[in-house]
């Protein structure tokens, strides 16, 4: 087993990150990350570029994705690692999710228009690379337009259930998303389990369903986890005999609270998802 600095959950401009795949890979390498997974929301479109740069500069790139799922009326995220990014089944189903996203973005635009905020769809689309529109793009547009001081405020006041720009969506089914990842040769990880506002029993139920569907790991270390979350998720990983993963969920270099390459190490008593991976350490060129 290699002892590398891993970050197995990050975003680029292919979804709602602010760095291009190339810039992301370069920044990660400069920050001391040795194994980086690019896991954009519902798309694989950044992987080719990321892989080319990673090969050139000498950093290990894990092709990945973060799939949006609806389970028990809540949005859950499933990260796929080492997916074959040319897998037809995965690509076709991600295409469908992005079509649903496009419909939702138009709906959000209509709702904002009724609320006195004009051209939000066009504004959010212009901030995306045209491939995928996320609520994050709406948040950035509203900040630019002076409707809020930060993205968090936009989410709180406009983009969550009960607020004027919220549109209910049925994402992929848990079992389907895990299956697409497995069929694409990948490993499925339950992303940031600490973030879901489930009661303990519901979280255990989710993990049980996830594992039955073919999921193999929990994200133990995530920048959205408190230490309490982390301790709880480690216990659950042990109880369910699941592997453990680690990811920053990096989106934006301007968010100074999250610096690349500074995540805590996985606790010693976890079985890492990379236990059977074979990466070499590069010396940065
Ligand atoms: P979507 O998948 O389009 O519904 O958007 C979800 C994305 O919005 C997440 O991946 C986060 O990057 C971002 N997000 C969710 N909640 C917040 C929040 N409270 N503040 C800032 N960004 C958020
Ligand atoms: Mn995001
Ligand atoms: Mn997520
Ligand atoms: Mn993410």
mmCIF file of C-alpha atoms and ligand atoms in Angstrom:
data_model
loop_
_atom_site.group_PDB
_atom_site.id
_atom_site.type_symbol
_atom_site.label_atom_id
_atom_site.label_comp_id
_atom_site.label_asym_id
_atom_site.label_seq_id
_atom_site.Cartn_x
_atom_site.Cartn_y
_atom_site.Cartn_z
ATOM 1 C CA UNK A 1 0.000 0.000 0.000
ATOM 2 C CA UNK A 2 1.398 3.345 -0.948
ATOM 3 C CA UNK A 3 1.622 6.204 1.510
ATOM 4 C CA UNK A 4 0.590 9.117 -0.635
ATOM 5 C CA UNK A 5 -1.211 12.357 0.005
ATOM 6 C CA UNK A 6 -4.701 11.643 -1.319
ATOM 7 C CA UNK A 7 -7.554 13.983 -2.222
ATOM 8 C CA UNK A 8 -10.364 11.947 -3.733
ATOM 9 C CA UNK A 9 -13.147 14.523 -4.106
ATOM 10 C CA UNK A 10 -12.738 17.756 -6.102
ATOM 11 C CA UNK A 11 -14.579 19.913 -8.647
ATOM 12 C CA UNK A 12 -13.573 21.862 -11.757
ATOM 13 C CA UNK A 13 -15.340 24.191 -14.195
ATOM 14 C CA UNK A 14 -16.756 21.039 -15.820
ATOM 15 C CA UNK A 15 -19.334 21.316 -13.000
ATOM 16 C CA UNK A 16 -19.457 23.971 -10.277
ATOM 17 C CA UNK A 17 -15.765 24.464 -9.501
ATOM 18 C CA UNK A 18 -14.012 27.686 -10.462
ATOM 19 C CA UNK A 19 -10.741 26.209 -11.782
ATOM 20 C CA UNK A 20 -10.339 24.520 -15.137
ATOM 21 C CA UNK A 21 -9.398 20.828 -14.910
ATOM 22 C CA UNK A 22 -5.809 21.744 -15.911
ATOM 23 C CA UNK A 23 -5.500 24.501 -13.312
ATOM 24 C CA UNK A 24 -7.001 22.255 -10.645
ATOM 25 C CA UNK A 25 -4.517 19.460 -11.332
ATOM 26 C CA UNK A 26 -1.603 21.890 -11.359
ATOM 27 C CA UNK A 27 -2.677 23.534 -8.102
ATOM 28 C CA UNK A 28 -3.192 20.163 -6.445
ATOM 29 C CA UNK A 29 0.288 19.005 -7.475
ATOM 30 C CA UNK A 30 1.861 22.220 -6.194
ATOM 31 C CA UNK A 31 -0.007 21.712 -2.919
ATOM 32 C CA UNK A 32 1.612 18.318 -2.375
ATOM 33 C CA UNK A 33 -1.283 16.111 -3.425
ATOM 34 C CA UNK A 34 -0.008 12.950 -5.050
ATOM 35 C CA UNK A 35 -3.250 11.152 -5.890
ATOM 36 C CA UNK A 36 -6.087 13.420 -7.021
ATOM 37 C CA UNK A 37 -9.607 12.413 -8.039
ATOM 38 C CA UNK A 38 -11.605 14.781 -10.203
ATOM 39 C CA UNK A 39 -15.227 14.151 -9.212
ATOM 40 C CA UNK A 40 -17.400 16.712 -10.965
ATOM 41 C CA UNK A 41 -21.162 16.643 -10.401
ATOM 42 C CA UNK A 42 -22.971 14.468 -12.959
ATOM 43 C CA UNK A 43 -20.342 14.775 -15.690
ATOM 44 C CA UNK A 44 -17.124 13.190 -16.879
ATOM 45 C CA UNK A 45 -16.311 15.976 -19.289
ATOM 46 C CA UNK A 46 -13.275 17.326 -17.395
ATOM 47 C CA UNK A 47 -11.445 14.021 -17.046
ATOM 48 C CA UNK A 48 -9.607 13.904 -20.379
ATOM 49 C CA UNK A 49 -8.040 17.318 -19.888
ATOM 50 C CA UNK A 50 -7.200 16.585 -16.231
ATOM 51 C CA UNK A 51 -5.591 13.254 -17.132
ATOM 52 C CA UNK A 52 -3.466 14.785 -19.896
ATOM 53 C CA UNK A 53 -2.091 17.467 -17.561
ATOM 54 C CA UNK A 54 -1.613 14.974 -14.716
ATOM 55 C CA UNK A 55 0.442 12.696 -16.984
ATOM 56 C CA UNK A 56 2.487 15.637 -18.153
ATOM 57 C CA UNK A 57 3.363 17.098 -14.756
ATOM 58 C CA UNK A 58 3.560 13.864 -12.774
ATOM 59 C CA UNK A 59 0.600 13.455 -10.447
ATOM 60 C CA UNK A 60 -1.742 10.476 -10.239
ATOM 61 C CA UNK A 61 -5.232 11.284 -11.538
ATOM 62 C CA UNK A 62 -8.172 9.135 -10.522
ATOM 63 C CA UNK A 63 -11.086 9.519 -12.967
ATOM 64 C CA UNK A 64 -14.197 10.148 -10.918
ATOM 65 C CA UNK A 65 -17.688 11.576 -10.725
ATOM 66 C CA UNK A 66 -20.153 12.711 -8.034
ATOM 67 C CA UNK A 67 -23.666 11.555 -8.851
ATOM 68 C CA UNK A 68 -26.776 13.319 -7.508
ATOM 69 C CA UNK A 69 -29.263 10.880 -5.979
ATOM 70 C CA UNK A 70 -32.654 11.219 -4.324
ATOM 71 C CA UNK A 71 -33.166 8.867 -1.389
ATOM 72 C CA UNK A 72 -36.016 9.212 1.106
ATOM 73 C CA UNK A 73 -36.833 12.622 -0.408
ATOM 74 C CA UNK A 74 -33.335 13.893 0.331
ATOM 75 C CA UNK A 75 -30.452 14.651 -2.008
ATOM 76 C CA UNK A 76 -27.522 12.310 -1.486
ATOM 77 C CA UNK A 77 -24.195 12.336 -3.317
ATOM 78 C CA UNK A 78 -22.396 9.211 -4.478
ATOM 79 C CA UNK A 79 -18.779 9.554 -5.576
ATOM 80 C CA UNK A 80 -17.482 7.085 -8.155
ATOM 81 C CA UNK A 81 -13.710 6.518 -8.246
ATOM 82 C CA UNK A 82 -11.701 4.874 -11.031
ATOM 83 C CA UNK A 83 -14.650 4.923 -13.363
ATOM 84 C CA UNK A 84 -14.061 4.247 -17.024
ATOM 85 C CA UNK A 85 -14.911 7.668 -18.367
ATOM 86 C CA UNK A 86 -15.806 6.181 -21.736
ATOM 87 C CA UNK A 87 -18.450 3.881 -20.210
ATOM 88 C CA UNK A 88 -21.587 4.243 -22.325
ATOM 89 C CA UNK A 89 -24.005 3.362 -19.542
ATOM 90 C CA UNK A 90 -22.475 5.908 -17.198
ATOM 91 C CA UNK A 91 -22.288 8.609 -19.867
ATOM 92 C CA UNK A 92 -25.868 8.052 -21.059
ATOM 93 C CA UNK A 93 -27.280 8.265 -17.554
ATOM 94 C CA UNK A 94 -25.217 11.323 -16.638
ATOM 95 C CA UNK A 95 -26.474 12.962 -19.851
ATOM 96 C CA UNK A 96 -30.027 12.396 -18.610
ATOM 97 C CA UNK A 97 -29.212 13.947 -15.237
ATOM 98 C CA UNK A 98 -27.774 17.001 -16.976
ATOM 99 C CA UNK A 99 -30.919 17.337 -19.108
ATOM 100 C CA UNK A 100 -32.941 17.330 -15.887
ATOM 101 C CA UNK A 101 -30.571 19.982 -14.535
ATOM 102 C CA UNK A 102 -31.162 22.127 -17.610
ATOM 103 C CA UNK A 103 -34.938 21.890 -17.126
ATOM 104 C CA UNK A 104 -34.522 22.791 -13.452
ATOM 105 C CA UNK A 105 -32.292 25.770 -14.310
ATOM 106 C CA UNK A 106 -34.970 27.131 -16.647
ATOM 107 C CA UNK A 107 -37.578 26.675 -13.891
ATOM 108 C CA UNK A 108 -35.348 28.444 -11.378
ATOM 109 C CA UNK A 109 -34.963 31.282 -13.906
ATOM 110 C CA UNK A 110 -38.767 31.563 -14.240
ATOM 111 C CA UNK A 111 -39.245 31.557 -10.470
ATOM 112 C CA UNK A 112 -36.610 34.245 -9.982
ATOM 113 C CA UNK A 113 -38.215 36.354 -12.743
ATOM 114 C CA UNK A 114 -41.531 36.236 -10.846
ATOM 115 C CA UNK A 115 -39.615 37.303 -7.758
ATOM 116 C CA UNK A 116 -38.209 40.357 -9.544
ATOM 117 C CA UNK A 117 -34.796 38.928 -10.456
ATOM 118 C CA UNK A 118 -34.457 39.057 -14.229
ATOM 119 C CA UNK A 119 -32.347 36.896 -16.562
ATOM 120 C CA UNK A 120 -31.083 34.554 -13.850
ATOM 121 C CA UNK A 121 -31.095 31.522 -16.161
ATOM 122 C CA UNK A 122 -29.015 33.358 -18.766
ATOM 123 C CA UNK A 123 -26.744 34.737 -16.045
ATOM 124 C CA UNK A 124 -26.155 31.358 -14.394
ATOM 125 C CA UNK A 125 -25.627 29.697 -17.778
ATOM 126 C CA UNK A 126 -23.033 32.294 -18.739
ATOM 127 C CA UNK A 127 -21.098 31.502 -15.541
ATOM 128 C CA UNK A 128 -21.101 27.784 -16.346
ATOM 129 C CA UNK A 129 -19.124 26.202 -19.145
ATOM 130 C CA UNK A 130 -22.427 25.346 -20.840
ATOM 131 C CA UNK A 131 -22.124 21.669 -19.991
ATOM 132 C CA UNK A 132 -23.839 21.676 -16.609
ATOM 133 C CA UNK A 133 -25.775 24.256 -14.626
ATOM 134 C CA UNK A 134 -25.731 24.021 -10.851
ATOM 135 C CA UNK A 135 -27.424 26.020 -8.134
ATOM 136 C CA UNK A 136 -23.899 27.282 -7.421
ATOM 137 C CA UNK A 137 -23.943 29.160 -10.746
ATOM 138 C CA UNK A 138 -27.190 30.858 -9.703
ATOM 139 C CA UNK A 139 -25.636 31.717 -6.353
ATOM 140 C CA UNK A 140 -22.637 33.324 -8.061
ATOM 141 C CA UNK A 141 -24.898 35.261 -10.436
ATOM 142 C CA UNK A 142 -27.031 36.642 -7.607
ATOM 143 C CA UNK A 143 -23.915 37.710 -5.691
ATOM 144 C CA UNK A 144 -22.605 39.461 -8.820
ATOM 145 C CA UNK A 145 -25.934 41.248 -9.180
ATOM 146 C CA UNK A 146 -25.789 42.441 -5.584
ATOM 147 C CA UNK A 147 -28.733 40.407 -4.252
ATOM 148 C CA UNK A 148 -26.545 38.893 -1.530
ATOM 149 C CA UNK A 149 -23.057 39.247 -0.108
ATOM 150 C CA UNK A 150 -22.034 35.620 -0.533
ATOM 151 C CA UNK A 151 -23.036 32.274 -2.024
ATOM 152 C CA UNK A 152 -24.056 30.885 1.359
ATOM 153 C CA UNK A 153 -26.549 33.747 1.791
ATOM 154 C CA UNK A 154 -28.023 33.061 -1.650
ATOM 155 C CA UNK A 155 -28.541 29.406 -0.765
ATOM 156 C CA UNK A 156 -30.099 30.277 2.566
ATOM 157 C CA UNK A 157 -32.486 32.931 1.249
ATOM 158 C CA UNK A 158 -33.224 31.745 -2.280
ATOM 159 C CA UNK A 159 -32.170 28.214 -3.196
ATOM 160 C CA UNK A 160 -33.271 25.818 -0.459
ATOM 161 C CA UNK A 161 -36.723 24.275 0.152
ATOM 162 C CA UNK A 162 -39.335 26.902 0.968
ATOM 163 C CA UNK A 163 -37.358 29.712 -0.694
ATOM 164 C CA UNK A 164 -38.310 31.484 -3.934
ATOM 165 C CA UNK A 165 -35.733 29.893 -6.253
ATOM 166 C CA UNK A 166 -36.088 26.315 -5.046
ATOM 167 C CA UNK A 167 -37.252 23.672 -7.500
ATOM 168 C CA UNK A 168 -37.897 20.112 -6.331
ATOM 169 C CA UNK A 169 -36.040 17.522 -8.425
ATOM 170 C CA UNK A 170 -36.002 13.753 -8.592
ATOM 171 C CA UNK A 171 -32.338 12.798 -9.105
ATOM 172 C CA UNK A 172 -31.060 9.265 -9.820
ATOM 173 C CA UNK A 173 -32.077 6.307 -7.660
ATOM 174 C CA UNK A 174 -29.429 5.201 -5.152
ATOM 175 C CA UNK A 175 -29.244 1.653 -6.507
ATOM 176 C CA UNK A 176 -28.967 2.886 -10.104
ATOM 177 C CA UNK A 177 -26.193 5.382 -9.407
ATOM 178 C CA UNK A 178 -24.110 2.782 -7.547
ATOM 179 C CA UNK A 179 -24.727 0.269 -10.334
ATOM 180 C CA UNK A 180 -23.621 2.669 -13.089
ATOM 181 C CA UNK A 181 -20.378 3.264 -11.182
ATOM 182 C CA UNK A 182 -19.790 -0.459 -10.643
ATOM 183 C CA UNK A 183 -20.582 -1.238 -14.287
ATOM 184 C CA UNK A 184 -18.085 1.449 -15.299
ATOM 185 C CA UNK A 185 -15.461 -0.488 -13.281
ATOM 186 C CA UNK A 186 -15.439 1.998 -10.412
ATOM 187 C CA UNK A 187 -15.761 2.028 -6.633
ATOM 188 C CA UNK A 188 -18.773 3.792 -5.128
ATOM 189 C CA UNK A 189 -18.258 6.034 -2.085
ATOM 190 C CA UNK A 190 -21.001 7.618 0.013
ATOM 191 C CA UNK A 191 -19.958 11.280 -0.073
ATOM 192 C CA UNK A 192 -19.854 13.447 3.090
ATOM 193 C CA UNK A 193 -22.256 11.252 5.161
ATOM 194 C CA UNK A 194 -21.994 13.699 8.054
ATOM 195 C CA UNK A 195 -23.656 16.429 6.045
ATOM 196 C CA UNK A 196 -27.043 14.791 5.616
ATOM 197 C CA UNK A 197 -29.495 15.791 8.283
ATOM 198 C CA UNK A 198 -30.615 12.241 8.970
ATOM 199 C CA UNK A 199 -31.366 10.752 12.340
ATOM 200 C CA UNK A 200 -28.838 8.064 13.258
ATOM 201 C CA UNK A 201 -31.180 5.215 12.310
ATOM 202 C CA UNK A 202 -31.937 6.741 8.893
ATOM 203 C CA UNK A 203 -28.235 7.185 8.186
ATOM 204 C CA UNK A 204 -27.647 3.529 9.081
ATOM 205 C CA UNK A 205 -30.526 2.562 6.803
ATOM 206 C CA UNK A 206 -28.987 4.593 3.959
ATOM 207 C CA UNK A 207 -25.587 2.974 4.488
ATOM 208 C CA UNK A 208 -27.199 -0.460 4.518
ATOM 209 C CA UNK A 209 -28.994 0.228 1.205
ATOM 210 C CA UNK A 210 -25.843 1.747 -0.290
ATOM 211 C CA UNK A 211 -23.785 -1.307 0.653
ATOM 212 C CA UNK A 212 -26.429 -3.727 -0.654
ATOM 213 C CA UNK A 213 -26.417 -1.869 -3.954
ATOM 214 C CA UNK A 214 -22.644 -2.454 -4.287
ATOM 215 C CA UNK A 215 -21.188 0.604 -2.537
ATOM 216 C CA UNK A 216 -17.829 -0.024 -0.871
ATOM 217 C CA UNK A 217 -16.706 3.064 1.065
ATOM 218 C CA UNK A 218 -17.697 6.001 3.240
ATOM 219 C CA UNK A 219 -16.051 9.401 2.964
ATOM 220 C CA UNK A 220 -14.620 9.699 6.465
ATOM 221 C CA UNK A 221 -12.566 12.839 5.979
ATOM 222 C CA UNK A 222 -14.369 15.699 4.249
ATOM 223 C CA UNK A 223 -13.962 19.421 4.673
ATOM 224 C CA UNK A 224 -17.670 19.556 5.469
ATOM 225 C CA UNK A 225 -17.249 17.200 8.447
ATOM 226 C CA UNK A 226 -16.742 18.242 12.037
ATOM 227 C CA UNK A 227 -14.519 16.067 14.231
ATOM 228 C CA UNK A 228 -17.696 14.643 15.753
ATOM 229 C CA UNK A 229 -18.962 13.658 12.289
ATOM 230 C CA UNK A 230 -15.614 12.063 11.543
ATOM 231 C CA UNK A 231 -15.622 9.969 14.703
ATOM 232 C CA UNK A 232 -19.179 8.859 13.998
ATOM 233 C CA UNK A 233 -18.434 7.916 10.362
ATOM 234 C CA UNK A 234 -15.334 5.948 11.369
ATOM 235 C CA UNK A 235 -17.530 3.917 13.736
ATOM 236 C CA UNK A 236 -20.064 3.299 10.977
ATOM 237 C CA UNK A 237 -17.346 2.271 8.493
ATOM 238 C CA UNK A 238 -16.118 -0.307 11.022
ATOM 239 C CA UNK A 239 -19.586 -1.542 11.886
ATOM 240 C CA UNK A 240 -20.499 -2.060 8.226
ATOM 241 C CA UNK A 241 -17.040 -3.272 7.222
ATOM 242 C CA UNK A 242 -16.739 -0.537 4.617
ATOM 243 C CA UNK A 243 -13.591 1.104 3.281
ATOM 244 C CA UNK A 244 -12.793 4.742 4.085
ATOM 245 C CA UNK A 245 -12.136 7.619 1.739
ATOM 246 C CA UNK A 246 -10.855 11.162 2.037
ATOM 247 C CA UNK A 247 -11.743 14.220 -0.030
ATOM 248 C CA UNK A 248 -11.644 17.984 0.297
ATOM 249 C CA UNK A 249 -14.694 18.677 -1.919
ATOM 250 C CA UNK A 250 -12.620 21.544 -3.246
ATOM 251 C CA UNK A 251 -14.562 24.000 -5.473
ATOM 252 C CA UNK A 252 -12.976 27.410 -5.280
ATOM 253 C CA UNK A 253 -9.525 28.748 -4.387
ATOM 254 C CA UNK A 254 -11.132 31.931 -3.026
ATOM 255 C CA UNK A 255 -12.687 29.919 -0.196
ATOM 256 C CA UNK A 256 -9.649 30.382 1.975
ATOM 257 C CA UNK A 257 -10.904 28.101 4.751
ATOM 258 C CA UNK A 258 -10.017 25.170 2.552
ATOM 259 C CA UNK A 259 -6.430 24.848 1.421
ATOM 260 C CA UNK A 260 -5.479 22.064 -0.925
ATOM 261 C CA UNK A 261 -3.239 19.361 0.493
ATOM 262 C CA UNK A 262 -4.010 20.081 4.154
ATOM 263 C CA UNK A 263 -6.693 17.500 4.926
ATOM 264 C CA UNK A 264 -6.128 15.394 8.015
ATOM 265 C CA UNK A 265 -4.846 11.875 7.426
ATOM 266 C CA UNK A 266 -7.224 8.947 7.614
ATOM 267 C CA UNK A 267 -7.360 7.554 11.176
ATOM 268 C CA UNK A 268 -5.041 4.529 11.542
ATOM 269 C CA UNK A 269 -7.880 2.127 12.309
ATOM 270 C CA UNK A 270 -9.680 2.786 8.991
ATOM 271 C CA UNK A 271 -9.216 0.530 5.978
ATOM 272 C CA UNK A 272 -8.392 2.963 3.172
ATOM 273 C CA UNK A 273 -10.143 2.741 -0.169
ATOM 274 C CA UNK A 274 -6.693 2.755 -1.767
ATOM 275 C CA UNK A 275 -5.575 -0.446 -0.019
ATOM 276 C CA UNK A 276 -5.326 -2.270 -3.364
ATOM 277 C CA UNK A 277 -4.295 0.691 -5.486
ATOM 278 C CA UNK A 278 -0.778 0.882 -6.809
ATOM 279 C CA UNK A 279 0.371 4.413 -7.333
ATOM 280 C CA UNK A 280 3.926 5.549 -7.644
ATOM 281 C CA UNK A 281 5.154 8.705 -6.027
ATOM 282 C CA UNK A 282 6.316 11.197 -8.619
ATOM 283 C CA UNK A 283 8.911 13.854 -8.156
ATOM 284 C CA UNK A 284 7.312 17.039 -9.420
ATOM 285 C CA UNK A 285 8.692 18.068 -12.788
HETATM 286 P P1 LIG B 1 -26.962 21.374 -7.242
HETATM 287 O O1 LIG B 1 -26.271 20.048 -7.377
HETATM 288 O O2 LIG B 1 -27.000 22.133 -8.536
HETATM 289 O O3 LIG B 1 -28.310 21.293 -6.589
HETATM 290 O O4 LIG B 1 -26.058 22.272 -6.320
HETATM 291 C C1 LIG B 1 -25.479 21.757 -5.172
HETATM 292 C C2 LIG B 1 -24.123 22.411 -4.954
HETATM 293 O O5 LIG B 1 -24.306 23.665 -4.358
HETATM 294 C C3 LIG B 1 -23.259 21.635 -4.004
HETATM 295 O O6 LIG B 1 -22.465 20.729 -4.700
HETATM 296 C C4 LIG B 1 -22.393 22.701 -3.368
HETATM 297 O O7 LIG B 1 -21.266 22.923 -4.168
HETATM 298 C C5 LIG B 1 -23.266 23.917 -3.430
HETATM 299 N N1 LIG B 1 -23.939 24.240 -2.142
HETATM 300 C C6 LIG B 1 -24.942 23.561 -1.543
HETATM 301 N N2 LIG B 1 -25.333 24.173 -0.411
HETATM 302 C C7 LIG B 1 -24.561 25.279 -0.310
HETATM 303 C C8 LIG B 1 -24.471 26.354 0.624
HETATM 304 N N3 LIG B 1 -25.257 26.400 1.701
HETATM 305 N N4 LIG B 1 -23.555 27.308 0.399
HETATM 306 C C9 LIG B 1 -22.759 27.289 -0.668
HETATM 307 N N5 LIG B 1 -22.793 26.303 -1.592
HETATM 308 C C10 LIG B 1 -23.673 25.322 -1.412
HETATM 309 MN MN1 LIG B 2 -20.756 21.476 -5.797
HETATM 310 MN MN1 LIG B 3 -21.513 16.695 -2.578
HETATM 311 MN MN1 LIG B 4 -18.574 17.515 -4.169
#
